[in-house]
Protein backbone atom coordinates (compact mmCIF):
# COMPACT_ATOMS: atom_id res chain seq x y z
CA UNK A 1 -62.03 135.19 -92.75
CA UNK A 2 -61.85 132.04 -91.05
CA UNK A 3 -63.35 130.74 -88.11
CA UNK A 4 -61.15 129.80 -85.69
CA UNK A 5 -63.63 126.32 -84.82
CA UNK A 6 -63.47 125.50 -88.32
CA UNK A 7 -59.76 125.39 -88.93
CA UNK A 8 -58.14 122.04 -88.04
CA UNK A 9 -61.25 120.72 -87.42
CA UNK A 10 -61.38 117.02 -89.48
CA UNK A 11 -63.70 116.59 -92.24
CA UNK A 12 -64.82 120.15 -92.23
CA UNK A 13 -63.58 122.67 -94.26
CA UNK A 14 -64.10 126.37 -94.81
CA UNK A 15 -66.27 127.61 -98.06
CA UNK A 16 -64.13 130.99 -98.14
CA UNK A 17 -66.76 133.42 -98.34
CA UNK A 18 -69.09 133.20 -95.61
CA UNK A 19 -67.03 130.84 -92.70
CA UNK A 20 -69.51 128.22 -93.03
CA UNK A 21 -68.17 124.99 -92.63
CA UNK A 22 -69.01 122.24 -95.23
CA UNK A 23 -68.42 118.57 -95.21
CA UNK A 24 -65.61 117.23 -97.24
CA UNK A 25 -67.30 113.63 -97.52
CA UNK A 26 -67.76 111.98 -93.78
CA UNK A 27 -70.95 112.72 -94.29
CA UNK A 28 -71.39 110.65 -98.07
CA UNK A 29 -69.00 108.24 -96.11
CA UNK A 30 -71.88 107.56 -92.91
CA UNK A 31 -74.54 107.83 -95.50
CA UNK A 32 -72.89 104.81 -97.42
CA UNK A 33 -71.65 102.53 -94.67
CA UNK A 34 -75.59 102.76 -93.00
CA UNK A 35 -76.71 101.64 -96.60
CA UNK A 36 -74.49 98.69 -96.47
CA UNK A 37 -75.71 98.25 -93.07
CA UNK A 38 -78.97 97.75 -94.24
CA UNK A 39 -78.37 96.01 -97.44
CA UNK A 40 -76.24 93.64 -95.24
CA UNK A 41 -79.00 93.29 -92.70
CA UNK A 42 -81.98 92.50 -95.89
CA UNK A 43 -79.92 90.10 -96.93
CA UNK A 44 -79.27 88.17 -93.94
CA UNK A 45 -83.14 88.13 -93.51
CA UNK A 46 -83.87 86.76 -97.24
CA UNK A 47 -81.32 83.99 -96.71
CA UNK A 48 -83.35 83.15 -93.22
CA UNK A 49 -86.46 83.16 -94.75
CA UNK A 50 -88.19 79.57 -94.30
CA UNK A 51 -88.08 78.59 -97.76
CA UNK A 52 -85.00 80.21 -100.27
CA UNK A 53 -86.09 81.05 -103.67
CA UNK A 54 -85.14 78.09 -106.09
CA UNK A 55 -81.98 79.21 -108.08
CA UNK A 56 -82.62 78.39 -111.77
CA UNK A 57 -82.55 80.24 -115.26
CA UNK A 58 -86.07 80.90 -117.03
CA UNK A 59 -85.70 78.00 -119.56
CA UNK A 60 -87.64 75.89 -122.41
CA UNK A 61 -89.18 72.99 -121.02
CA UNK A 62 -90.16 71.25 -124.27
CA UNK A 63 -88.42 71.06 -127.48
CA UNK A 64 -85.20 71.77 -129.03
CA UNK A 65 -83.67 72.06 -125.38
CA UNK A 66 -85.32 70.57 -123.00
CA UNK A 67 -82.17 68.69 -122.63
CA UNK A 68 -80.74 71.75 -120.62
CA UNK A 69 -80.40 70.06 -117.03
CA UNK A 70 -77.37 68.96 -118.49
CA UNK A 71 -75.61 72.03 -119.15
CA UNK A 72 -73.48 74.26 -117.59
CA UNK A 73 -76.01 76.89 -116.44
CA UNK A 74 -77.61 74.02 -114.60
CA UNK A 75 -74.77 73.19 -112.81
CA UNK A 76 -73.41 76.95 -111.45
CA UNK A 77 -77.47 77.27 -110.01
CA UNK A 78 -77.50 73.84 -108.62
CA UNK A 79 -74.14 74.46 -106.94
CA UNK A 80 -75.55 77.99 -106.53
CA UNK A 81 -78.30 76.69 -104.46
CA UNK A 82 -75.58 74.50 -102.24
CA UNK A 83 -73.59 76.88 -101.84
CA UNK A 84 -76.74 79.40 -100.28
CA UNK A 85 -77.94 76.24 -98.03
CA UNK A 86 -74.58 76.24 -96.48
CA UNK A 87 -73.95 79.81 -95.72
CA UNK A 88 -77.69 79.30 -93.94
CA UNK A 89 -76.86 76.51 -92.12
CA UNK A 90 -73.22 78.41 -91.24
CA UNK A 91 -74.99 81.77 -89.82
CA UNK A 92 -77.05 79.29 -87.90
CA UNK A 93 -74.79 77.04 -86.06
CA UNK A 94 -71.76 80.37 -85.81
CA UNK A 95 -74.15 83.96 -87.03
CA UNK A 96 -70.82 86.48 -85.91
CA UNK A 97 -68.02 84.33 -86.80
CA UNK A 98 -70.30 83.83 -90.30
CA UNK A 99 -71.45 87.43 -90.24
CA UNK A 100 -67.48 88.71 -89.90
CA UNK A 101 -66.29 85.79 -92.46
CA UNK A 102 -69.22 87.85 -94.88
CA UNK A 103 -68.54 91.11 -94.36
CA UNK A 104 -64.38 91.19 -94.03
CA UNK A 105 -64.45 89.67 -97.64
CA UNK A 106 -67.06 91.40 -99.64
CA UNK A 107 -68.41 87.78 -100.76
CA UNK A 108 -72.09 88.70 -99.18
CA UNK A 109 -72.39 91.23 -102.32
CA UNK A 110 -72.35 87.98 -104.48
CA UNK A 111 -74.83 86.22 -102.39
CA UNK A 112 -77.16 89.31 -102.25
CA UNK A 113 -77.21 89.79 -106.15
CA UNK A 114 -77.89 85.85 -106.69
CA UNK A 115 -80.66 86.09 -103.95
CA UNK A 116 -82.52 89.03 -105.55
CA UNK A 117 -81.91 87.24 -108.89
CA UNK A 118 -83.49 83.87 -107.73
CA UNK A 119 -86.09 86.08 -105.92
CA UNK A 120 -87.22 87.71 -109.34
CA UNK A 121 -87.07 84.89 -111.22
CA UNK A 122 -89.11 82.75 -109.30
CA UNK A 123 -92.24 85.81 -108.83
CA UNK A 124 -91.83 85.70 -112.92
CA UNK A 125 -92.12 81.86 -113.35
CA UNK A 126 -95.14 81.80 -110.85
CA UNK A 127 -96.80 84.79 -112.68
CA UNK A 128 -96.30 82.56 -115.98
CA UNK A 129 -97.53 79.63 -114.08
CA UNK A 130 -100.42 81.01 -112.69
CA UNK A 131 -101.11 82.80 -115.98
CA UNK A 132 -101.12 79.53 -118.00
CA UNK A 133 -103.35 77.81 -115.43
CA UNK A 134 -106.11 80.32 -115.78
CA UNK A 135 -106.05 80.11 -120.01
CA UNK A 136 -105.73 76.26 -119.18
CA UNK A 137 -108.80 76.84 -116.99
CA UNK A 138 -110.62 79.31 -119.35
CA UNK A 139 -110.55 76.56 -122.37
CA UNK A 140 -113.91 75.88 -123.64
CA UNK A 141 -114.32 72.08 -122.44
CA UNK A 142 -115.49 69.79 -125.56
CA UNK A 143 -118.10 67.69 -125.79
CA UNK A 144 -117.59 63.99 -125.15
CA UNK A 145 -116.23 62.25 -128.20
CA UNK A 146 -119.47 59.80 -129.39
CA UNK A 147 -122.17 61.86 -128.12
């Protein structure tokens, strides 16, 4: 039978067997819009950071293309780039009119994703960097030519 508490009451519902009450999803519902929250909140503090991660594709820098500053892929992280220096300077100069703007139309999800992206790219090309400066480093230096 059912508890008289538990009928009518929203989001609850009534298992049947015992009278417990069990969520129908408000709680999956809270769960998700405090994720967002947070998610929201992380990425406001990346894009605040002092310096933004530099938004470019992993790319060949000699060779065949090394030619690639002119293509496409150049130009949608360049404008990329722009496009994250304005939305700083924005939540800067107007952070709830910018915050609202952000969240009413989803575009923050965009940002967030292209923030992590730059973020990942740039630990790998420092990792390569610092990894071919220590075999640079770890040469055995030649003798003077003459000598």
């Amino acid at each position: 039978s059912a508890s008289a508490s538990a009928i009518g009451s929203p989001g609850c519902s009534n298992d049947g067997k015992t009278g417990n009450r069990k969520s129908t999803g408000t709680t999956a519902a809270l769960a998700e819009d405090e994720k967002d929250s947070a998610d929201f909140n992380n990425f406001l503090a990346a894009l605040m950071r002092p310096e933004l991660p530099s938004c470019r594709p992993n790319f060949m820098s000699a060779g065949y293309a090394n030619h690639m500053k002119t293509q496409p892929i150049w130009r949608h992280y360049a404008s990329l780039k722009e496009e994250l220096e304005e939305l700083r300077t924005r939540l800067r100069v107007a952070p709830e009119i910018t915050k609202a703007n952000l969240r009413a139309d989803d575009s923050w999800h965009y940002y967030a994703v292209a923030l992590r992206q730059a973020e990942k790219n740039d630990a790998l090309i420092r990792k390569e960097q610092k990894k071919r400066a220590s075999s640079v480093l770890q040469q055995p230096s030649l003798p003077p030519i003459g000598h």
